[in-house]
JSON list of C-alpha atoms in Angstrom, two decimals:
[
{"chain": "L", "resi": 1, "resn": "MET", "atom": "CA", "xyz": [0.00, 0.00, 0.00]},
{"chain": "L", "resi": 2, "resn": "THR", "atom": "CA", "xyz": [1.42, 3.38, -1.05]},
{"chain": "L", "resi": 3, "resn": "LEU", "atom": "CA", "xyz": [0.93, 6.08, 1.58]},
{"chain": "L", "resi": 4, "resn": "SER", "atom": "CA", "xyz": [0.35, 9.63, 0.34]},
{"chain": "L", "resi": 5, "resn": "ARG", "atom": "CA", "xyz": [1.88, 12.67, 1.98]},
{"chain": "L", "resi": 6, "resn": "VAL", "atom": "CA", "xyz": [0.29, 16.10, 1.58]},
{"chain": "L", "resi": 7, "resn": "ASP", "atom": "CA", "xyz": [1.21, 19.23, 3.55]},
{"chain": "L", "resi": 8, "resn": "PRO", "atom": "CA", "xyz": [-1.57, 19.55, 6.16]},
{"chain": "L", "resi": 9, "resn": "ASN", "atom": "CA", "xyz": [-1.37, 23.35, 6.00]},
{"chain": "L", "resi": 10, "resn": "LEU", "atom": "CA", "xyz": [-1.95, 23.28, 2.24]},
{"chain": "L", "resi": 11, "resn": "LEU", "atom": "CA", "xyz": [-4.91, 20.93, 2.61]},
{"chain": "L", "resi": 12, "resn": "PHE", "atom": "CA", "xyz": [-6.41, 23.11, 5.36]},
{"chain": "L", "resi": 13, "resn": "ALA", "atom": "CA", "xyz": [-5.98, 26.19, 3.16]},
{"chain": "L", "resi": 14, "resn": "TRP", "atom": "CA", "xyz": [-7.76, 24.42, 0.31]},
{"chain": "L", "resi": 15, "resn": "GLN", "atom": "CA", "xyz": [-10.64, 23.36, 2.56]},
{"chain": "L", "resi": 16, "resn": "ALA", "atom": "CA", "xyz": [-10.98, 26.88, 3.99]},
{"chain": "L", "resi": 17, "resn": "ALA", "atom": "CA", "xyz": [-11.22, 28.37, 0.49]},
{"chain": "L", "resi": 18, "resn": "HIS", "atom": "CA", "xyz": [-13.54, 25.56, -0.64]},
{"chain": "L", "resi": 19, "resn": "SER", "atom": "CA", "xyz": [-15.88, 26.40, 2.25]},
{"chain": "L", "resi": 20, "resn": "ILE", "atom": "CA", "xyz": [-15.90, 30.04, 1.14]},
{"chain": "L", "resi": 21, "resn": "ALA", "atom": "CA", "xyz": [-16.69, 29.01, -2.45]},
{"chain": "L", "resi": 22, "resn": "ARG", "atom": "CA", "xyz": [-19.66, 26.92, -1.30]},
{"chain": "L", "resi": 23, "resn": "GLY", "atom": "CA", "xyz": [-20.89, 29.15, 1.51]},
{"chain": "L", "resi": 24, "resn": "SER", "atom": "CA", "xyz": [-20.11, 26.49, 4.12]},
{"chain": "L", "resi": 25, "resn": "PRO", "atom": "CA", "xyz": [-18.76, 27.01, 7.66]},
{"chain": "L", "resi": 26, "resn": "SER", "atom": "CA", "xyz": [-15.00, 27.28, 8.08]},
{"chain": "L", "resi": 27, "resn": "PRO", "atom": "CA", "xyz": [-13.11, 24.06, 8.82]},
{"chain": "L", "resi": 28, "resn": "VAL", "atom": "CA", "xyz": [-11.97, 23.29, 12.35]},
{"chain": "L", "resi": 29, "resn": "LEU", "atom": "CA", "xyz": [-9.23, 20.97, 13.57]},
{"chain": "L", "resi": 30, "resn": "ASP", "atom": "CA", "xyz": [-10.54, 17.57, 14.66]},
{"chain": "L", "resi": 31, "resn": "ARG", "atom": "CA", "xyz": [-8.50, 14.48, 15.55]},
{"chain": "L", "resi": 32, "resn": "GLY", "atom": "CA", "xyz": [-5.74, 14.91, 13.04]},
{"chain": "L", "resi": 33, "resn": "GLY", "atom": "CA", "xyz": [-7.97, 16.20, 10.26]},
{"chain": "L", "resi": 34, "resn": "PHE", "atom": "CA", "xyz": [-10.31, 19.07, 9.47]},
{"chain": "L", "resi": 35, "resn": "ARG", "atom": "CA", "xyz": [-14.07, 18.99, 10.07]},
{"chain": "L", "resi": 36, "resn": "VAL", "atom": "CA", "xyz": [-16.70, 21.06, 8.28]},
{"chain": "L", "resi": 37, "resn": "ASP", "atom": "CA", "xyz": [-20.17, 21.10, 9.81]},
{"chain": "L", "resi": 38, "resn": "THR", "atom": "CA", "xyz": [-21.93, 21.59, 6.49]},
{"chain": "L", "resi": 39, "resn": "HIS", "atom": "CA", "xyz": [-25.50, 20.70, 7.52]},
{"chain": "L", "resi": 40, "resn": "SER", "atom": "CA", "xyz": [-26.59, 20.74, 3.87]},
{"chain": "L", "resi": 41, "resn": "GLU", "atom": "CA", "xyz": [-29.23, 18.60, 2.20]},
{"chain": "L", "resi": 42, "resn": "LYS", "atom": "CA", "xyz": [-26.55, 16.18, 1.00]},
{"chain": "L", "resi": 43, "resn": "GLU", "atom": "CA", "xyz": [-24.06, 16.33, 3.84]},
{"chain": "L", "resi": 44, "resn": "VAL", "atom": "CA", "xyz": [-24.23, 16.79, 7.61]},
{"chain": "L", "resi": 45, "resn": "LYS", "atom": "CA", "xyz": [-20.48, 16.81, 8.22]},
{"chain": "L", "resi": 46, "resn": "ARG", "atom": "CA", "xyz": [-17.26, 16.08, 6.42]},
{"chain": "L", "resi": 47, "resn": "TRP", "atom": "CA", "xyz": [-13.80, 15.28, 7.67]},
{"chain": "L", "resi": 48, "resn": "VAL", "atom": "CA", "xyz": [-10.75, 15.78, 5.48]},
{"chain": "L", "resi": 49, "resn": "PHE", "atom": "CA", "xyz": [-7.45, 14.12, 6.43]},
{"chain": "L", "resi": 50, "resn": "PRO", "atom": "CA", "xyz": [-3.98, 14.74, 4.98]},
{"chain": "L", "resi": 51, "resn": "GLN", "atom": "CA", "xyz": [-2.99, 11.17, 5.88]},
{"chain": "L", "resi": 52, "resn": "LEU", "atom": "CA", "xyz": [-4.32, 8.04, 7.52]},
{"chain": "L", "resi": 53, "resn": "CYS", "atom": "CA", "xyz": [-4.36, 8.28, 11.33]},
{"chain": "L", "resi": 54, "resn": "ASP", "atom": "CA", "xyz": [-6.06, 6.94, 14.45]},
{"chain": "L", "resi": 55, "resn": "GLY", "atom": "CA", "xyz": [-8.42, 9.94, 14.49]},
{"chain": "L", "resi": 56, "resn": "LEU", "atom": "CA", "xyz": [-9.91, 8.92, 11.15]},
{"chain": "L", "resi": 57, "resn": "ARG", "atom": "CA", "xyz": [-10.32, 5.34, 12.36]},
{"chain": "L", "resi": 58, "resn": "THR", "atom": "CA", "xyz": [-12.07, 6.55, 15.52]},
{"chain": "L", "resi": 59, "resn": "ILE", "atom": "CA", "xyz": [-14.54, 8.71, 13.58]},
{"chain": "L", "resi": 60, "resn": "ALA", "atom": "CA", "xyz": [-15.23, 5.88, 11.14]},
{"chain": "L", "resi": 61, "resn": "ARG", "atom": "CA", "xyz": [-15.98, 3.56, 14.05]},
{"chain": "L", "resi": 62, "resn": "ASP", "atom": "CA", "xyz": [-18.19, 6.04, 15.95]},
{"chain": "L", "resi": 63, "resn": "VAL", "atom": "CA", "xyz": [-20.28, 7.43, 13.06]},
{"chain": "L", "resi": 64, "resn": "THR", "atom": "CA", "xyz": [-23.19, 5.21, 12.07]},
{"chain": "L", "resi": 65, "resn": "ALA", "atom": "CA", "xyz": [-25.54, 7.62, 10.24]},
{"chain": "L", "resi": 66, "resn": "PRO", "atom": "CA", "xyz": [-25.55, 8.48, 6.52]},
{"chain": "L", "resi": 67, "resn": "ARG", "atom": "CA", "xyz": [-24.67, 11.93, 5.09]},
{"chain": "L", "resi": 68, "resn": "HIS", "atom": "CA", "xyz": [-21.33, 12.02, 6.91]},
{"chain": "L", "resi": 69, "resn": "TYR", "atom": "CA", "xyz": [-18.25, 11.97, 4.66]},
{"chain": "L", "resi": 70, "resn": "LEU", "atom": "CA", "xyz": [-14.67, 10.95, 5.30]},
{"chain": "L", "resi": 71, "resn": "LYS", "atom": "CA", "xyz": [-12.08, 12.21, 2.80]},
{"chain": "L", "resi": 72, "resn": "LEU", "atom": "CA", "xyz": [-8.43, 11.28, 2.67]},
{"chain": "L", "resi": 73, "resn": "CYS", "atom": "CA", "xyz": [-5.42, 12.35, 0.66]},
{"chain": "L", "resi": 74, "resn": "GLY", "atom": "CA", "xyz": [-4.72, 8.76, -0.17]},
{"chain": "L", "resi": 75, "resn": "SER", "atom": "CA", "xyz": [-5.89, 5.83, -2.25]},
{"chain": "L", "resi": 76, "resn": "ASP", "atom": "CA", "xyz": [-9.26, 4.09, -2.06]},
{"chain": "L", "resi": 77, "resn": "GLU", "atom": "CA", "xyz": [-7.41, 1.05, -0.71]},
{"chain": "L", "resi": 78, "resn": "GLU", "atom": "CA", "xyz": [-5.85, 3.12, 2.08]},
{"chain": "L", "resi": 79, "resn": "LEU", "atom": "CA", "xyz": [-9.18, 4.59, 3.15]},
{"chain": "L", "resi": 80, "resn": "ARG", "atom": "CA", "xyz": [-11.00, 1.25, 2.89]},
{"chain": "L", "resi": 81, "resn": "SER", "atom": "CA", "xyz": [-8.46, -0.32, 5.26]},
{"chain": "L", "resi": 82, "resn": "ALA", "atom": "CA", "xyz": [-9.54, 2.08, 8.03]},
{"chain": "L", "resi": 83, "resn": "LEU", "atom": "CA", "xyz": [-13.31, 1.72, 7.68]},
{"chain": "L", "resi": 84, "resn": "PRO", "atom": "CA", "xyz": [-15.96, -0.62, 9.08]},
{"chain": "L", "resi": 85, "resn": "ASP", "atom": "CA", "xyz": [-17.94, -2.45, 6.40]},
{"chain": "L", "resi": 86, "resn": "ARG", "atom": "CA", "xyz": [-20.91, -0.05, 6.58]},
{"chain": "L", "resi": 87, "resn": "TRP", "atom": "CA", "xyz": [-18.87, 2.68, 4.87]},
{"chain": "L", "resi": 88, "resn": "GLU", "atom": "CA", "xyz": [-18.94, 2.82, 1.06]},
{"chain": "L", "resi": 89, "resn": "ILE", "atom": "CA", "xyz": [-16.09, 4.17, -1.06]},
{"chain": "L", "resi": 90, "resn": "GLN", "atom": "CA", "xyz": [-17.11, 6.93, -3.48]},
{"chain": "L", "resi": 91, "resn": "PRO", "atom": "CA", "xyz": [-15.83, 7.56, -7.06]},
{"chain": "L", "resi": 92, "resn": "ALA", "atom": "CA", "xyz": [-12.17, 8.50, -7.31]},
{"chain": "L", "resi": 93, "resn": "ASN", "atom": "CA", "xyz": [-10.98, 12.10, -7.13]},
{"chain": "L", "resi": 94, "resn": "TYR", "atom": "CA", "xyz": [-7.57, 13.75, -7.20]},
{"chain": "L", "resi": 95, "resn": "PHE", "atom": "CA", "xyz": [-6.05, 16.64, -5.22]},
{"chain": "L", "resi": 96, "resn": "MET", "atom": "CA", "xyz": [-4.19, 18.73, -7.80]},
{"chain": "L", "resi": 97, "resn": "MET", "atom": "CA", "xyz": [-1.95, 21.79, -7.97]},
{"chain": "L", "resi": 98, "resn": "ALA", "atom": "CA", "xyz": [-1.10, 24.01, -10.93]},
{"chain": "L", "resi": 99, "resn": "THR", "atom": "CA", "xyz": [2.53, 23.90, -11.99]},
{"chain": "L", "resi": 100, "resn": "ALA", "atom": "CA", "xyz": [2.96, 25.56, -15.39]},
{"chain": "L", "resi": 101, "resn": "VAL", "atom": "CA", "xyz": [-0.62, 26.44, -16.32]},
{"chain": "L", "resi": 102, "resn": "ALA", "atom": "CA", "xyz": [-1.27, 26.87, -20.03]},
{"chain": "L", "resi": 103, "resn": "ASP", "atom": "CA", "xyz": [-3.00, 30.12, -20.96]},
{"chain": "L", "resi": 104, "resn": "ASP", "atom": "CA", "xyz": [-5.31, 28.89, -23.70]},
{"chain": "L", "resi": 105, "resn": "THR", "atom": "CA", "xyz": [-7.25, 31.97, -24.74]},
{"chain": "L", "resi": 106, "resn": "LYS", "atom": "CA", "xyz": [-9.03, 30.66, -27.82]},
{"chain": "L", "resi": 107, "resn": "PRO", "atom": "CA", "xyz": [-12.29, 32.47, -28.60]},
{"chain": "L", "resi": 108, "resn": "LEU", "atom": "CA", "xyz": [-15.55, 30.80, -27.66]},
{"chain": "L", "resi": 109, "resn": "PRO", "atom": "CA", "xyz": [-17.42, 28.92, -30.39]},
{"chain": "L", "resi": 110, "resn": "GLU", "atom": "CA", "xyz": [-19.89, 30.99, -32.39]},
{"chain": "L", "resi": 111, "resn": "GLY", "atom": "CA", "xyz": [-23.10, 31.70, -30.50]},
{"chain": "L", "resi": 112, "resn": "TYR", "atom": "CA", "xyz": [-21.59, 31.24, -27.02]},
{"chain": "L", "resi": 113, "resn": "ARG", "atom": "CA", "xyz": [-20.97, 34.03, -24.54]},
{"chain": "L", "resi": 114, "resn": "MET", "atom": "CA", "xyz": [-19.17, 34.31, -21.20]},
{"chain": "L", "resi": 115, "resn": "GLU", "atom": "CA", "xyz": [-20.74, 35.81, -18.08]},
{"chain": "L", "resi": 116, "resn": "PHE", "atom": "CA", "xyz": [-18.48, 36.77, -15.19]},
{"chain": "L", "resi": 117, "resn": "GLU", "atom": "CA", "xyz": [-19.49, 37.65, -11.64]},
{"chain": "L", "resi": 118, "resn": "ARG", "atom": "CA", "xyz": [-17.50, 38.49, -8.50]},
{"chain": "L", "resi": 119, "resn": "ALA", "atom": "CA", "xyz": [-18.85, 38.56, -4.96]},
{"chain": "L", "resi": 120, "resn": "GLY", "atom": "CA", "xyz": [-16.20, 39.16, -2.33]},
{"chain": "L", "resi": 121, "resn": "ALA", "atom": "CA", "xyz": [-13.60, 36.38, -2.48]},
{"chain": "L", "resi": 122, "resn": "VAL", "atom": "CA", "xyz": [-15.69, 34.26, -4.86]},
{"chain": "L", "resi": 123, "resn": "THR", "atom": "CA", "xyz": [-15.72, 34.50, -8.66]},
{"chain": "L", "resi": 124, "resn": "ARG", "atom": "CA", "xyz": [-18.14, 32.68, -10.95]},
{"chain": "L", "resi": 125, "resn": "ALA", "atom": "CA", "xyz": [-17.81, 32.17, -14.69]},
{"chain": "L", "resi": 126, "resn": "SER", "atom": "CA", "xyz": [-20.70, 30.91, -16.82]},
{"chain": "L", "resi": 127, "resn": "ILE", "atom": "CA", "xyz": [-20.86, 30.19, -20.53]},
{"chain": "L", "resi": 128, "resn": "ILE", "atom": "CA", "xyz": [-24.28, 30.58, -22.11]},
{"chain": "L", "resi": 129, "resn": "GLY", "atom": "CA", "xyz": [-25.08, 28.49, -25.17]},
{"chain": "L", "resi": 130, "resn": "PRO", "atom": "CA", "xyz": [-26.71, 29.60, -28.44]},
{"chain": "L", "resi": 131, "resn": "GLN", "atom": "CA", "xyz": [-30.17, 28.64, -27.13]},
{"chain": "L", "resi": 132, "resn": "GLY", "atom": "CA", "xyz": [-29.68, 30.55, -23.88]},
{"chain": "L", "resi": 133, "resn": "ASP", "atom": "CA", "xyz": [-28.97, 27.45, -21.77]},
{"chain": "L", "resi": 134, "resn": "LEU", "atom": "CA", "xyz": [-26.09, 27.09, -19.32]},
{"chain": "L", "resi": 135, "resn": "ALA", "atom": "CA", "xyz": [-23.33, 25.33, -21.28]},
{"chain": "L", "resi": 136, "resn": "ALA", "atom": "CA", "xyz": [-20.50, 25.43, -18.75]},
{"chain": "L", "resi": 137, "resn": "SER", "atom": "CA", "xyz": [-19.71, 27.02, -15.41]},
{"chain": "L", "resi": 138, "resn": "GLY", "atom": "CA", "xyz": [-17.35, 27.08, -12.48]},
{"chain": "L", "resi": 139, "resn": "CYS", "atom": "CA", "xyz": [-16.27, 29.16, -9.54]},
{"chain": "L", "resi": 140, "resn": "ALA", "atom": "CA", "xyz": [-13.08, 30.14, -7.75]},
{"chain": "L", "resi": 141, "resn": "ALA", "atom": "CA", "xyz": [-12.23, 31.47, -4.31]},
{"chain": "L", "resi": 142, "resn": "GLU", "atom": "CA", "xyz": [-9.11, 33.24, -3.11]},
{"chain": "L", "resi": 143, "resn": "THR", "atom": "CA", "xyz": [-7.73, 33.60, 0.38]},
{"chain": "L", "resi": 144, "resn": "ALA", "atom": "CA", "xyz": [-4.42, 34.94, 1.65]},
{"chain": "L", "resi": 145, "resn": "ASP", "atom": "CA", "xyz": [-2.98, 31.43, 1.22]},
{"chain": "L", "resi": 146, "resn": "VAL", "atom": "CA", "xyz": [-4.46, 29.84, -1.92]},
{"chain": "L", "resi": 147, "resn": "PHE", "atom": "CA", "xyz": [-6.57, 30.26, -5.05]},
{"chain": "L", "resi": 148, "resn": "ILE", "atom": "CA", "xyz": [-8.94, 27.34, -5.62]},
{"chain": "L", "resi": 149, "resn": "TYR", "atom": "CA", "xyz": [-11.20, 26.26, -8.46]},
{"chain": "L", "resi": 150, "resn": "ASP", "atom": "CA", "xyz": [-14.48, 24.44, -7.78]},
{"chain": "L", "resi": 151, "resn": "ARG", "atom": "CA", "xyz": [-17.39, 22.84, -9.63]},
{"chain": "L", "resi": 152, "resn": "ILE", "atom": "CA", "xyz": [-16.01, 23.21, -13.14]},
{"chain": "L", "resi": 153, "resn": "GLU", "atom": "CA", "xyz": [-18.81, 21.62, -15.16]},
{"chain": "L", "resi": 154, "resn": "THR", "atom": "CA", "xyz": [-19.81, 21.37, -18.82]},
{"chain": "L", "resi": 155, "resn": "ALA", "atom": "CA", "xyz": [-23.31, 20.28, -19.84]},
{"chain": "L", "resi": 156, "resn": "GLN", "atom": "CA", "xyz": [-23.42, 17.00, -21.77]},
{"chain": "L", "resi": 157, "resn": "ASP", "atom": "CA", "xyz": [-24.64, 18.60, -25.02]},
{"chain": "L", "resi": 158, "resn": "HIS", "atom": "CA", "xyz": [-21.84, 21.18, -25.02]},
{"chain": "L", "resi": 159, "resn": "ARG", "atom": "CA", "xyz": [-18.77, 19.02, -24.41]},
{"chain": "L", "resi": 160, "resn": "ARG", "atom": "CA", "xyz": [-15.64, 18.78, -26.59]},
{"chain": "L", "resi": 161, "resn": "LYS", "atom": "CA", "xyz": [-15.81, 22.47, -27.49]},
{"chain": "L", "resi": 162, "resn": "GLY", "atom": "CA", "xyz": [-13.11, 23.72, -25.10]},
{"chain": "L", "resi": 163, "resn": "LEU", "atom": "CA", "xyz": [-15.66, 25.30, -22.76]},
{"chain": "L", "resi": 164, "resn": "GLY", "atom": "CA", "xyz": [-14.19, 23.83, -19.59]},
{"chain": "L", "resi": 165, "resn": "ILE", "atom": "CA", "xyz": [-10.80, 25.27, -20.46]},
{"chain": "L", "resi": 166, "resn": "ALA", "atom": "CA", "xyz": [-12.41, 28.64, -21.23]},
{"chain": "L", "resi": 167, "resn": "VAL", "atom": "CA", "xyz": [-14.04, 28.67, -17.79]},
{"chain": "L", "resi": 168, "resn": "MET", "atom": "CA", "xyz": [-10.73, 27.83, -16.10]},
{"chain": "L", "resi": 169, "resn": "VAL", "atom": "CA", "xyz": [-8.87, 30.57, -17.98]},
{"chain": "L", "resi": 170, "resn": "ALA", "atom": "CA", "xyz": [-11.59, 33.13, -17.19]},
{"chain": "L", "resi": 171, "resn": "LEU", "atom": "CA", "xyz": [-11.56, 32.28, -13.50]},
{"chain": "L", "resi": 172, "resn": "GLY", "atom": "CA", "xyz": [-7.77, 32.49, -13.44]},
{"chain": "L", "resi": 173, "resn": "THR", "atom": "CA", "xyz": [-7.92, 36.16, -14.41]},
{"chain": "L", "resi": 174, "resn": "ALA", "atom": "CA", "xyz": [-9.48, 36.89, -10.99]},
{"chain": "L", "resi": 175, "resn": "ARG", "atom": "CA", "xyz": [-6.38, 35.71, -9.15]},
{"chain": "L", "resi": 176, "resn": "LYS", "atom": "CA", "xyz": [-4.83, 38.66, -7.32]},
{"chain": "L", "resi": 177, "resn": "SER", "atom": "CA", "xyz": [-1.71, 37.03, -5.88]},
{"chain": "L", "resi": 178, "resn": "PRO", "atom": "CA", "xyz": [0.56, 35.33, -8.47]},
{"chain": "L", "resi": 179, "resn": "ALA", "atom": "CA", "xyz": [2.41, 33.62, -5.63]},
{"chain": "L", "resi": 180, "resn": "SER", "atom": "CA", "xyz": [-0.66, 31.81, -4.24]},
{"chain": "L", "resi": 181, "resn": "PRO", "atom": "CA", "xyz": [-0.82, 28.08, -5.01]},
{"chain": "L", "resi": 182, "resn": "GLN", "atom": "CA", "xyz": [-3.67, 27.14, -7.35]},
{"chain": "L", "resi": 183, "resn": "LEU", "atom": "CA", "xyz": [-5.55, 24.04, -6.16]},
{"chain": "L", "resi": 184, "resn": "LEU", "atom": "CA", "xyz": [-8.54, 21.92, -7.07]},
{"chain": "L", "resi": 185, "resn": "VAL", "atom": "CA", "xyz": [-10.03, 18.47, -6.60]},
{"chain": "L", "resi": 186, "resn": "ALA", "atom": "CA", "xyz": [-10.68, 16.73, -9.91]},
{"chain": "L", "resi": 187, "resn": "THR", "atom": "CA", "xyz": [-12.83, 13.80, -10.91]},
{"chain": "L", "resi": 188, "resn": "GLU", "atom": "CA", "xyz": [-11.34, 10.95, -12.95]},
{"chain": "L", "resi": 189, "resn": "ASP", "atom": "CA", "xyz": [-12.63, 12.60, -16.15]},
{"chain": "L", "resi": 190, "resn": "GLY", "atom": "CA", "xyz": [-11.41, 16.06, -15.14]},
{"chain": "L", "resi": 191, "resn": "ARG", "atom": "CA", "xyz": [-7.94, 14.86, -14.25]},
{"chain": "L", "resi": 192, "resn": "SER", "atom": "CA", "xyz": [-6.80, 14.59, -17.88]},
{"chain": "L", "resi": 193, "resn": "LEU", "atom": "CA", "xyz": [-8.24, 18.02, -18.76]},
{"chain": "L", "resi": 194, "resn": "TYR", "atom": "CA", "xyz": [-6.30, 19.67, -15.96]},
{"chain": "L", "resi": 195, "resn": "ALA", "atom": "CA", "xyz": [-3.15, 17.67, -16.71]},
{"chain": "L", "resi": 196, "resn": "ASN", "atom": "CA", "xyz": [-3.25, 19.08, -20.25]},
{"chain": "L", "resi": 197, "resn": "LEU", "atom": "CA", "xyz": [-3.44, 22.56, -18.72]},
{"chain": "L", "resi": 198, "resn": "GLY", "atom": "CA", "xyz": [-0.32, 22.02, -16.63]},
{"chain": "L", "resi": 199, "resn": "TRP", "atom": "CA", "xyz": [-1.71, 20.62, -13.37]},
{"chain": "L", "resi": 200, "resn": "SER", "atom": "CA", "xyz": [-0.09, 17.87, -11.31]},
{"chain": "L", "resi": 201, "resn": "VAL", "atom": "CA", "xyz": [-1.66, 15.33, -8.94]},
{"chain": "L", "resi": 202, "resn": "LEU", "atom": "CA", "xyz": [-0.50, 15.85, -5.35]},
{"chain": "L", "resi": 203, "resn": "ALA", "atom": "CA", "xyz": [-2.41, 12.80, -4.14]},
{"chain": "L", "resi": 204, "resn": "PRO", "atom": "CA", "xyz": [-5.45, 10.68, -4.87]},
{"chain": "L", "resi": 205, "resn": "PHE", "atom": "CA", "xyz": [-8.40, 12.01, -2.86]},
{"chain": "L", "resi": 206, "resn": "ALA", "atom": "CA", "xyz": [-10.47, 9.12, -1.56]},
{"chain": "L", "resi": 207, "resn": "ALA", "atom": "CA", "xyz": [-13.93, 9.56, -0.08]},
{"chain": "L", "resi": 208, "resn": "ALA", "atom": "CA", "xyz": [-16.44, 7.38, 1.74]},
{"chain": "L", "resi": 209, "resn": "THR", "atom": "CA", "xyz": [-19.89, 7.69, 3.25]},
{"chain": "L", "resi": 210, "resn": "ILE", "atom": "CA", "xyz": [-22.55, 5.45, 4.76]},
{"chain": "L", "resi": 211, "resn": "PRO", "atom": "CA", "xyz": [-25.35, 4.78, 2.24]},
{"chain": "L", "resi": 212, "resn": "GLU", "atom": "CA", "xyz": [-28.91, 5.85, 2.98]},
{"chain": "L", "resi": 213, "resn": "GLY", "atom": "CA", "xyz": [-31.26, 3.06, 3.96]}
]
């Protein structure tokens, strides 16, 4: 089993900015990881851990209700090894950092337009399709420590047009501090897109929850 090592301060900074982007409470330290009391429709609480530890194992043992999430900078195998059987591993994600980000500024396809909105530390970019529907979107949040990207999504009917890249580039223009690390958590599909833009995987980002019912 390969153990992943991620700087806890970097992970905490990402989670703090992620909470800002989603309007969630700030993370707090909890048993070797960081807890967010989200209390949303999908999620009551989440814990994010930079590495496997006894604190994660204790939480996994004590929590028996659904809508609680455990996330680990590590492989699915690593996380599974620390969980009782009632926990279910979720689809793979990856914790990524920009290294030499490509600045692909190609114009949008004909009929598409970009909308850009800033509200405090959060920036949102949306691409509207020729029929007025939302073709692609994403948001970013910046703190004193990091600049993070979140929920970069392209609608099924508008894929393979470079819209996801256009959203990323647009959001990147909101970054005020060139020295701040750029971070995101990517899905399996998104990983290759970001790799082509100059992003590197810091660690796999495993997740688990207890299924409803």
